[in-house]
Amino acid sequence: MRLIIDTDPGIDDALALLYALASPEARIEAITTVAGNVNAVKTTRNAQHVLRHAGVANPPPVIRGCGEPLRRQPVYAEHVHGEDGLAGQWDGGEHAYGEGAVDEILRLARAYPGEITLLALGPLTNVACALAADAAAFALLREVVVMGGVLQPPGNITPVAEFNFHADPHAARDVLRSPVPLTIVPLDLTRQALLSREMLDAWLEGCAAPRARFVAALCHQYFRFYASMHGREFCYLHDPLATAIALEPALAVTGTLRLEIETEGEMAAGMVVRDLRPGRQTGREVRVVRECRMAEFFERFRARVLNGPGSGREE
Ligand code: BDR
Ligand code: CA
């Protein structure tokens, strides 16, 4: 599968990149970055940092994208992911990266018509800009798979909104309204991908490879954040789950729903709206993932993220 990963690393984005880079199904054509969990300078260098840890032979290019949402002021999540966006793990290294994520998405769509899956793990700013710049080229994408939105509140950034949709609600609305084949992996589902401290500790027992230490450091920051709210150490694997489903749709059960996105309001921006009134047709029909075989996902996550290329003990 030819993949573009549009991402805002971010701890779970970093884990998702490690997952994808170790996945035999994936041929990653580009990693495009966007402002989200932290600003776009940080998300870009974090993506590069993850590539170095992944130790793959021919790493895909990292290309920086939009630094601000379409219309709103940026909303970051440094309180979740750490000030550097990577649990304090960024090593200070700066490496060459490309500019122009939007152009690169369109170039790849034209170069491989009907072949590219665009996996969006952050706010949808780059994706919406690509759509606005050239809708015909955008329509050449095979599919867009989005981690975002919540159908059944609570949200995770406001009482009713999920972070990626709230951070750029106008982009989310534009992409949702576009005719491209679209699959949404919502927060309702990713909250079932709950990694506990005990589970990670068991996986990591006796494992001292640099990759394992990196993953442990990422997860420990994430655990601390959730512990501060819930009183126990765990985290949600939002972006890795969306990645797994994009690569292996057979892991999941998907339904079709007609959805619209609210773009205004301090709390409502990014809220997913379903019009349940009889006879009304508000919004567009999109595919929404409702269930996933979580045990299989966790097994793949363990094998690929902890033991994938660069771990020193490939399975
Ligand atoms: C999403 O928001 C971000 O903080 C995570 O990286 C994930 O993409 C979950 O709501
Ligand atoms: Ca993300």
mmCIF file of C-alpha atoms and ligand atoms in Angstrom:
data_model
loop_
_atom_site.group_PDB
_atom_site.id
_atom_site.type_symbol
_atom_site.label_atom_id
_atom_site.label_comp_id
_atom_site.label_asym_id
_atom_site.label_seq_id
_atom_site.Cartn_x
_atom_site.Cartn_y
_atom_site.Cartn_z
ATOM 1 C CA MET A 1 0.000 0.000 0.000
ATOM 2 C CA ARG A 2 1.421 3.374 -0.986
ATOM 3 C CA LEU A 3 1.012 5.655 1.984
ATOM 4 C CA ILE A 4 1.415 9.310 2.838
ATOM 5 C CA ILE A 5 1.374 9.838 6.598
ATOM 6 C CA ASP A 6 0.269 13.334 7.540
ATOM 7 C CA THR A 7 1.112 13.750 11.208
ATOM 8 C CA ASP A 8 1.795 16.000 14.206
ATOM 9 C CA PRO A 9 4.210 14.043 16.452
ATOM 10 C CA GLY A 10 3.145 13.908 19.296
ATOM 11 C CA ILE A 11 3.708 10.749 21.318
ATOM 12 C CA ASP A 12 1.047 8.543 19.742
ATOM 13 C CA ASP A 13 1.990 9.870 16.289
ATOM 14 C CA ALA A 14 5.571 8.782 17.000
ATOM 15 C CA LEU A 15 4.335 5.313 17.980
ATOM 16 C CA ALA A 16 2.188 5.233 14.827
ATOM 17 C CA LEU A 17 5.219 6.088 12.683
ATOM 18 C CA LEU A 18 7.209 3.283 14.306
ATOM 19 C CA TYR A 19 4.271 0.961 13.620
ATOM 20 C CA ALA A 20 3.982 1.954 9.953
ATOM 21 C CA LEU A 21 7.729 1.841 9.348
ATOM 22 C CA ALA A 22 7.781 -1.755 10.590
ATOM 23 C CA SER A 23 4.709 -2.828 8.606
ATOM 24 C CA PRO A 24 5.278 -5.064 5.598
ATOM 25 C CA GLU A 25 2.023 -3.814 4.039
ATOM 26 C CA ALA A 26 3.211 -0.198 3.892
ATOM 27 C CA ARG A 27 5.310 1.612 1.356
ATOM 28 C CA ILE A 28 5.590 5.092 2.875
ATOM 29 C CA GLU A 29 6.075 7.613 0.089
ATOM 30 C CA ALA A 30 6.269 10.654 2.373
ATOM 31 C CA ILE A 31 5.731 11.832 5.912
ATOM 32 C CA THR A 32 4.106 15.245 5.877
ATOM 33 C CA THR A 33 3.938 17.270 9.057
ATOM 34 C CA VAL A 34 1.414 19.737 10.380
ATOM 35 C CA ALA A 35 0.970 21.914 13.450
ATOM 36 C CA GLY A 36 -1.123 20.134 16.044
ATOM 37 C CA ASN A 37 0.125 18.619 19.269
ATOM 38 C CA VAL A 38 2.987 21.136 19.014
ATOM 39 C CA ASN A 39 3.995 23.666 16.359
ATOM 40 C CA ALA A 40 5.119 22.566 12.896
ATOM 41 C CA VAL A 41 8.821 23.168 13.568
ATOM 42 C CA LYS A 42 8.619 20.697 16.447
ATOM 43 C CA THR A 43 6.397 18.142 14.683
ATOM 44 C CA THR A 44 8.829 18.134 11.742
ATOM 45 C CA ARG A 45 11.929 17.557 13.833
ATOM 46 C CA ASN A 46 10.088 14.968 15.908
ATOM 47 C CA ALA A 47 9.184 13.023 12.763
ATOM 48 C CA GLN A 48 12.876 13.061 11.810
ATOM 49 C CA HIS A 49 13.838 11.945 15.293
ATOM 50 C CA VAL A 50 11.478 8.975 15.046
ATOM 51 C CA LEU A 51 12.917 8.001 11.659
ATOM 52 C CA ARG A 52 16.387 7.887 13.162
ATOM 53 C CA HIS A 53 15.137 5.601 15.930
ATOM 54 C CA ALA A 54 13.333 3.374 13.464
ATOM 55 C CA GLY A 55 16.612 2.577 11.742
ATOM 56 C CA VAL A 56 15.017 1.747 8.382
ATOM 57 C CA ALA A 57 17.292 1.413 5.369
ATOM 58 C CA ASN A 58 15.615 3.952 3.064
ATOM 59 C CA PRO A 59 13.645 6.352 5.228
ATOM 60 C CA PRO A 60 10.857 8.294 3.528
ATOM 61 C CA PRO A 61 11.236 12.060 3.149
ATOM 62 C CA VAL A 62 9.859 14.328 5.864
ATOM 63 C CA ILE A 63 8.117 17.366 4.427
ATOM 64 C CA ARG A 64 6.898 20.245 6.546
ATOM 65 C CA GLY A 65 3.370 21.511 6.058
ATOM 66 C CA CYS A 66 0.980 24.106 7.448
ATOM 67 C CA GLY A 67 1.966 25.928 10.612
ATOM 68 C CA GLU A 68 -1.487 27.288 11.421
ATOM 69 C CA PRO A 69 -5.075 26.147 11.177
ATOM 70 C CA LEU A 70 -7.169 27.526 8.286
ATOM 71 C CA ARG A 71 -8.959 30.176 10.345
ATOM 72 C CA ARG A 72 -8.575 29.692 14.060
ATOM 73 C CA GLN A 73 -5.674 30.326 16.390
ATOM 74 C CA PRO A 74 -3.492 27.253 16.994
ATOM 75 C CA VAL A 75 -4.364 24.938 19.871
ATOM 76 C CA TYR A 76 -1.470 22.795 21.083
ATOM 77 C CA ALA A 77 -1.339 19.827 23.452
ATOM 78 C CA GLU A 78 2.062 20.280 25.095
ATOM 79 C CA HIS A 79 0.511 19.427 28.441
ATOM 80 C CA VAL A 80 -0.055 15.916 27.058
ATOM 81 C CA HIS A 81 3.016 15.313 24.888
ATOM 82 C CA GLY A 82 5.668 17.418 26.653
ATOM 83 C CA GLU A 83 7.081 20.761 25.648
ATOM 84 C CA ASP A 84 9.072 19.272 22.755
ATOM 85 C CA GLY A 85 6.062 17.171 21.754
ATOM 86 C CA LEU A 86 8.106 14.026 22.249
ATOM 87 C CA ALA A 87 8.188 13.414 25.998
ATOM 88 C CA GLY A 88 11.517 15.259 26.288
ATOM 89 C CA GLN A 89 13.137 12.750 23.917
ATOM 90 C CA TRP A 90 14.081 15.119 21.101
ATOM 91 C CA ASP A 91 17.886 14.984 20.988
ATOM 92 C CA GLY A 92 18.458 18.523 19.706
ATOM 93 C CA GLY A 93 19.317 17.270 16.230
ATOM 94 C CA GLU A 94 18.101 19.247 13.222
ATOM 95 C CA HIS A 95 18.119 17.488 9.866
ATOM 96 C CA ALA A 96 17.217 18.399 6.337
ATOM 97 C CA TYR A 97 13.548 18.298 5.523
ATOM 98 C CA GLY A 98 11.427 19.329 2.578
ATOM 99 C CA GLU A 99 9.008 22.244 2.471
ATOM 100 C CA GLY A 100 5.613 22.128 0.832
ATOM 101 C CA ALA A 101 3.630 19.221 2.202
ATOM 102 C CA VAL A 102 0.508 20.276 0.325
ATOM 103 C CA ASP A 103 2.290 20.203 -3.051
ATOM 104 C CA GLU A 104 3.858 16.865 -2.221
ATOM 105 C CA ILE A 105 0.490 15.298 -1.390
ATOM 106 C CA LEU A 106 -0.839 16.468 -4.755
ATOM 107 C CA ARG A 107 2.311 15.429 -6.638
ATOM 108 C CA LEU A 108 2.099 11.906 -5.250
ATOM 109 C CA ALA A 109 -1.648 11.706 -5.959
ATOM 110 C CA ARG A 110 -0.949 12.565 -9.614
ATOM 111 C CA ALA A 111 2.086 10.286 -9.838
ATOM 112 C CA TYR A 112 0.183 7.227 -8.536
ATOM 113 C CA PRO A 113 -3.458 7.743 -9.480
ATOM 114 C CA GLY A 114 -5.811 5.607 -7.414
ATOM 115 C CA GLU A 115 -2.940 4.126 -5.394
ATOM 116 C CA ILE A 116 -2.188 6.516 -2.532
ATOM 117 C CA THR A 117 -3.778 6.165 0.887
ATOM 118 C CA LEU A 118 -3.451 9.406 2.818
ATOM 119 C CA LEU A 119 -3.376 8.615 6.524
ATOM 120 C CA ALA A 120 -4.104 11.784 8.524
ATOM 121 C CA LEU A 121 -3.096 11.619 12.199
ATOM 122 C CA GLY A 122 -3.267 15.315 13.076
ATOM 123 C CA PRO A 123 -5.422 18.345 12.354
ATOM 124 C CA LEU A 124 -6.570 18.227 8.723
ATOM 125 C CA THR A 125 -4.999 21.526 7.604
ATOM 126 C CA ASN A 126 -2.594 20.069 5.009
ATOM 127 C CA VAL A 127 -5.292 17.762 3.689
ATOM 128 C CA ALA A 128 -7.845 20.557 3.324
ATOM 129 C CA CYS A 129 -5.269 22.786 1.630
ATOM 130 C CA ALA A 130 -4.450 20.049 -0.875
ATOM 131 C CA LEU A 131 -8.149 19.647 -1.593
ATOM 132 C CA ALA A 132 -8.595 23.406 -2.049
ATOM 133 C CA ALA A 133 -5.500 23.745 -4.251
ATOM 134 C CA ASP A 134 -6.422 21.030 -6.753
ATOM 135 C CA ALA A 135 -9.616 19.062 -6.193
ATOM 136 C CA ALA A 136 -9.057 17.009 -9.375
ATOM 137 C CA ALA A 137 -5.618 15.829 -8.242
ATOM 138 C CA PHE A 138 -6.948 15.240 -4.716
ATOM 139 C CA ALA A 139 -9.640 12.994 -6.206
ATOM 140 C CA LEU A 140 -6.848 10.729 -7.504
ATOM 141 C CA LEU A 141 -6.160 9.592 -3.927
ATOM 142 C CA ARG A 142 -7.294 6.039 -3.292
ATOM 143 C CA GLU A 143 -8.587 6.862 0.156
ATOM 144 C CA VAL A 144 -8.170 9.241 3.089
ATOM 145 C CA VAL A 145 -8.114 7.605 6.532
ATOM 146 C CA VAL A 146 -8.522 10.074 9.380
ATOM 147 C CA MET A 147 -7.994 9.716 13.125
ATOM 148 C CA GLY A 148 -10.394 12.288 14.462
ATOM 149 C CA GLY A 149 -13.767 13.261 15.832
ATOM 150 C CA VAL A 150 -15.916 11.847 18.569
ATOM 151 C CA LEU A 151 -19.477 10.640 18.007
ATOM 152 C CA GLN A 152 -20.417 9.978 21.593
ATOM 153 C CA PRO A 153 -19.024 12.652 23.966
ATOM 154 C CA PRO A 154 -17.016 13.292 26.015
ATOM 155 C CA GLY A 155 -14.372 14.702 23.763
ATOM 156 C CA ASN A 156 -10.764 14.992 24.855
ATOM 157 C CA ILE A 157 -10.138 18.705 24.298
ATOM 158 C CA THR A 158 -13.603 20.115 25.006
ATOM 159 C CA PRO A 159 -16.641 18.330 26.452
ATOM 160 C CA VAL A 160 -17.874 17.620 22.924
ATOM 161 C CA ALA A 161 -14.870 17.780 20.596
ATOM 162 C CA GLU A 162 -11.866 15.606 19.806
ATOM 163 C CA PHE A 163 -8.461 17.307 19.498
ATOM 164 C CA ASN A 164 -7.688 16.901 15.768
ATOM 165 C CA PHE A 165 -11.108 18.174 14.663
ATOM 166 C CA HIS A 166 -11.165 20.947 17.277
ATOM 167 C CA ALA A 167 -7.669 22.190 16.343
ATOM 168 C CA ASP A 168 -8.793 22.877 12.768
ATOM 169 C CA PRO A 169 -12.559 22.470 12.486
ATOM 170 C CA HIS A 170 -12.796 24.243 9.127
ATOM 171 C CA ALA A 171 -10.293 21.826 7.632
ATOM 172 C CA ALA A 172 -12.177 18.878 9.121
ATOM 173 C CA ARG A 173 -15.442 20.152 7.647
ATOM 174 C CA ASP A 174 -13.941 20.708 4.182
ATOM 175 C CA VAL A 175 -12.394 17.253 4.073
ATOM 176 C CA LEU A 176 -15.574 15.627 5.334
ATOM 177 C CA ARG A 177 -17.576 17.342 2.641
ATOM 178 C CA SER A 178 -15.196 16.331 -0.152
ATOM 179 C CA PRO A 179 -16.165 13.432 -2.419
ATOM 180 C CA VAL A 180 -12.949 11.477 -1.784
ATOM 181 C CA PRO A 181 -13.394 8.004 -0.205
ATOM 182 C CA LEU A 182 -13.045 8.765 3.487
ATOM 183 C CA THR A 183 -12.754 6.526 6.534
ATOM 184 C CA ILE A 184 -12.865 7.995 10.022
ATOM 185 C CA VAL A 185 -11.348 6.302 13.049
ATOM 186 C CA PRO A 186 -13.021 8.241 15.867
ATOM 187 C CA LEU A 187 -12.047 8.750 19.476
ATOM 188 C CA ASP A 188 -14.926 6.483 20.535
ATOM 189 C CA LEU A 189 -12.956 3.581 19.050
ATOM 190 C CA THR A 190 -9.392 4.660 19.834
ATOM 191 C CA ARG A 191 -10.298 4.920 23.519
ATOM 192 C CA GLN A 192 -10.665 1.149 23.432
ATOM 193 C CA ALA A 193 -6.974 0.895 22.474
ATOM 194 C CA LEU A 194 -5.940 1.372 26.078
ATOM 195 C CA LEU A 195 -2.349 0.477 26.914
ATOM 196 C CA SER A 196 -1.799 0.002 30.642
ATOM 197 C CA ARG A 197 1.496 0.438 32.444
ATOM 198 C CA GLU A 198 1.371 -3.252 33.429
ATOM 199 C CA MET A 199 0.985 -4.359 29.833
ATOM 200 C CA LEU A 200 3.929 -2.269 28.651
ATOM 201 C CA ASP A 201 6.097 -3.386 31.577
ATOM 202 C CA ALA A 202 5.424 -7.029 30.696
ATOM 203 C CA TRP A 203 6.340 -6.426 27.063
ATOM 204 C CA LEU A 204 9.518 -4.598 27.996
ATOM 205 C CA GLU A 205 10.796 -7.087 30.566
ATOM 206 C CA GLY A 206 14.416 -7.907 29.829
ATOM 207 C CA CYS A 207 14.451 -5.657 26.803
ATOM 208 C CA ALA A 208 17.213 -3.017 26.879
ATOM 209 C CA ALA A 209 17.456 -2.133 23.185
ATOM 210 C CA PRO A 210 17.476 1.633 22.428
ATOM 211 C CA ARG A 211 14.150 1.275 20.630
ATOM 212 C CA ALA A 212 12.527 -0.188 23.747
ATOM 213 C CA ARG A 213 13.935 2.587 25.925
ATOM 214 C CA PHE A 214 12.601 5.196 23.506
ATOM 215 C CA VAL A 215 9.130 3.656 23.445
ATOM 216 C CA ALA A 216 9.136 3.366 27.240
ATOM 217 C CA ALA A 217 10.086 7.038 27.641
ATOM 218 C CA LEU A 218 7.324 8.105 25.254
ATOM 219 C CA CYS A 219 4.714 6.016 27.021
ATOM 220 C CA HIS A 220 5.787 7.083 30.508
ATOM 221 C CA GLN A 221 5.089 10.746 29.687
ATOM 222 C CA TYR A 222 1.728 9.695 28.293
ATOM 223 C CA PHE A 223 1.028 7.591 31.402
ATOM 224 C CA ARG A 224 1.819 10.561 33.645
ATOM 225 C CA PHE A 225 -0.688 12.734 31.831
ATOM 226 C CA TYR A 226 -3.507 10.205 32.076
ATOM 227 C CA ALA A 227 -2.595 9.378 35.684
ATOM 228 C CA SER A 228 -3.009 13.049 36.551
ATOM 229 C CA MET A 229 -6.604 12.854 35.345
ATOM 230 C CA HIS A 230 -7.660 9.281 36.055
ATOM 231 C CA GLY A 231 -5.411 8.258 38.941
ATOM 232 C CA ARG A 232 -3.900 5.274 37.142
ATOM 233 C CA GLU A 233 -1.180 4.843 34.571
ATOM 234 C CA PHE A 234 -2.353 4.088 31.061
ATOM 235 C CA CYS A 235 -2.578 5.762 27.666
ATOM 236 C CA TYR A 236 -4.655 5.546 24.518
ATOM 237 C CA LEU A 237 -3.046 4.431 21.261
ATOM 238 C CA HIS A 238 -5.152 6.716 19.048
ATOM 239 C CA ASP A 239 -2.865 7.126 16.054
ATOM 240 C CA PRO A 240 -1.340 3.616 16.073
ATOM 241 C CA LEU A 241 -4.862 2.154 15.941
ATOM 242 C CA ALA A 242 -5.816 4.337 12.964
ATOM 243 C CA THR A 243 -2.571 3.286 11.267
ATOM 244 C CA ALA A 244 -3.230 -0.398 11.854
ATOM 245 C CA ILE A 245 -6.736 -0.096 10.414
ATOM 246 C CA ALA A 246 -5.543 1.889 7.383
ATOM 247 C CA LEU A 247 -3.016 -0.833 6.631
ATOM 248 C CA GLU A 248 -5.336 -3.766 7.396
ATOM 249 C CA PRO A 249 -8.986 -2.757 7.002
ATOM 250 C CA ALA A 250 -9.991 -6.354 7.748
ATOM 251 C CA LEU A 251 -9.129 -5.745 11.418
ATOM 252 C CA ALA A 252 -12.159 -3.482 11.722
ATOM 253 C CA VAL A 253 -15.889 -3.268 11.258
ATOM 254 C CA THR A 254 -16.981 -0.126 9.485
ATOM 255 C CA GLY A 255 -20.392 1.483 9.067
ATOM 256 C CA THR A 256 -21.678 4.422 7.091
ATOM 257 C CA LEU A 257 -22.925 7.582 8.770
ATOM 258 C CA ARG A 258 -23.997 10.979 7.523
ATOM 259 C CA LEU A 259 -21.933 13.560 9.396
ATOM 260 C CA GLU A 260 -21.242 17.284 9.534
ATOM 261 C CA ILE A 261 -18.694 19.260 11.555
ATOM 262 C CA GLU A 262 -19.453 22.310 13.668
ATOM 263 C CA THR A 263 -16.804 24.985 13.060
ATOM 264 C CA GLU A 264 -17.706 27.677 15.602
ATOM 265 C CA GLY A 265 -17.761 28.016 19.348
ATOM 266 C CA GLU A 266 -15.216 27.748 22.112
ATOM 267 C CA MET A 267 -16.411 24.293 23.016
ATOM 268 C CA ALA A 268 -18.395 23.181 19.986
ATOM 269 C CA ALA A 269 -15.735 23.771 17.302
ATOM 270 C CA GLY A 270 -14.850 20.388 15.838
ATOM 271 C CA MET A 271 -17.932 18.688 17.226
ATOM 272 C CA VAL A 272 -19.296 15.915 15.009
ATOM 273 C CA VAL A 273 -22.980 16.436 14.290
ATOM 274 C CA ARG A 274 -25.375 13.666 13.304
ATOM 275 C CA ASP A 275 -28.753 14.802 12.118
ATOM 276 C CA LEU A 276 -31.191 12.251 13.524
ATOM 277 C CA ARG A 277 -34.299 14.180 12.530
ATOM 278 C CA PRO A 278 -36.550 12.162 10.248
ATOM 279 C CA GLY A 279 -36.219 13.077 6.597
ATOM 280 C CA ARG A 280 -33.180 15.349 7.042
ATOM 281 C CA GLN A 281 -29.998 14.877 5.046
ATOM 282 C CA THR A 282 -27.517 17.196 6.773
ATOM 283 C CA GLY A 283 -23.897 16.285 6.076
ATOM 284 C CA ARG A 284 -22.176 13.715 3.939
ATOM 285 C CA GLU A 285 -22.032 9.936 4.198
ATOM 286 C CA VAL A 286 -18.624 8.712 5.337
ATOM 287 C CA ARG A 287 -17.272 5.404 6.540
ATOM 288 C CA VAL A 288 -16.794 5.305 10.300
ATOM 289 C CA VAL A 289 -14.934 2.507 12.046
ATOM 290 C CA ARG A 290 -17.142 1.104 14.820
ATOM 291 C CA GLU A 291 -15.212 -1.952 16.073
ATOM 292 C CA CYS A 292 -11.740 -3.414 15.865
ATOM 293 C CA ARG A 293 -10.220 -6.747 16.861
ATOM 294 C CA MET A 294 -8.172 -5.174 19.647
ATOM 295 C CA ALA A 295 -6.238 -8.283 20.715
ATOM 296 C CA GLU A 296 -4.836 -8.608 17.197
ATOM 297 C CA PHE A 297 -4.052 -4.909 17.102
ATOM 298 C CA PHE A 298 -2.122 -5.073 20.388
ATOM 299 C CA GLU A 299 -0.179 -8.103 19.215
ATOM 300 C CA ARG A 300 0.835 -6.295 16.022
ATOM 301 C CA PHE A 301 1.677 -3.165 18.016
ATOM 302 C CA ARG A 302 3.974 -5.123 20.319
ATOM 303 C CA ALA A 303 5.669 -6.973 17.469
ATOM 304 C CA ARG A 304 6.114 -3.969 15.208
ATOM 305 C CA VAL A 305 6.718 -1.059 17.563
ATOM 306 C CA LEU A 306 8.955 -2.845 20.055
ATOM 307 C CA ASN A 307 10.537 -5.508 17.888
ATOM 308 C CA GLY A 308 10.481 -4.013 14.401
ATOM 309 C CA PRO A 309 13.437 -2.901 12.284
ATOM 310 C CA GLY A 310 16.074 -1.168 14.358
ATOM 311 C CA SER A 311 15.038 -2.831 17.603
ATOM 312 C CA GLY A 312 17.949 -5.256 17.470
ATOM 313 C CA ARG A 313 15.636 -8.257 17.777
ATOM 314 C CA GLU A 314 13.411 -8.287 14.720
ATOM 315 C CA GLU A 315 10.703 -10.923 14.764
HETATM 316 C C1 BDR B 1 -5.533 12.846 18.620
HETATM 317 O O1 BDR B 1 -5.103 14.084 19.180
HETATM 318 C C2 BDR B 1 -3.718 14.091 19.346
HETATM 319 O O2 BDR B 1 -3.320 14.641 20.566
HETATM 320 C C3 BDR B 1 -3.249 12.676 19.173
HETATM 321 O O3 BDR B 1 -1.975 12.655 18.562
HETATM 322 C C4 BDR B 1 -4.293 12.057 18.277
HETATM 323 O O4 BDR B 1 -3.989 12.246 16.911
HETATM 324 C C5 BDR B 1 -6.446 12.167 19.606
HETATM 325 O O5 BDR B 1 -7.539 12.974 19.874
HETATM 326 CA CA CA B 2 -1.814 13.004 16.197
#
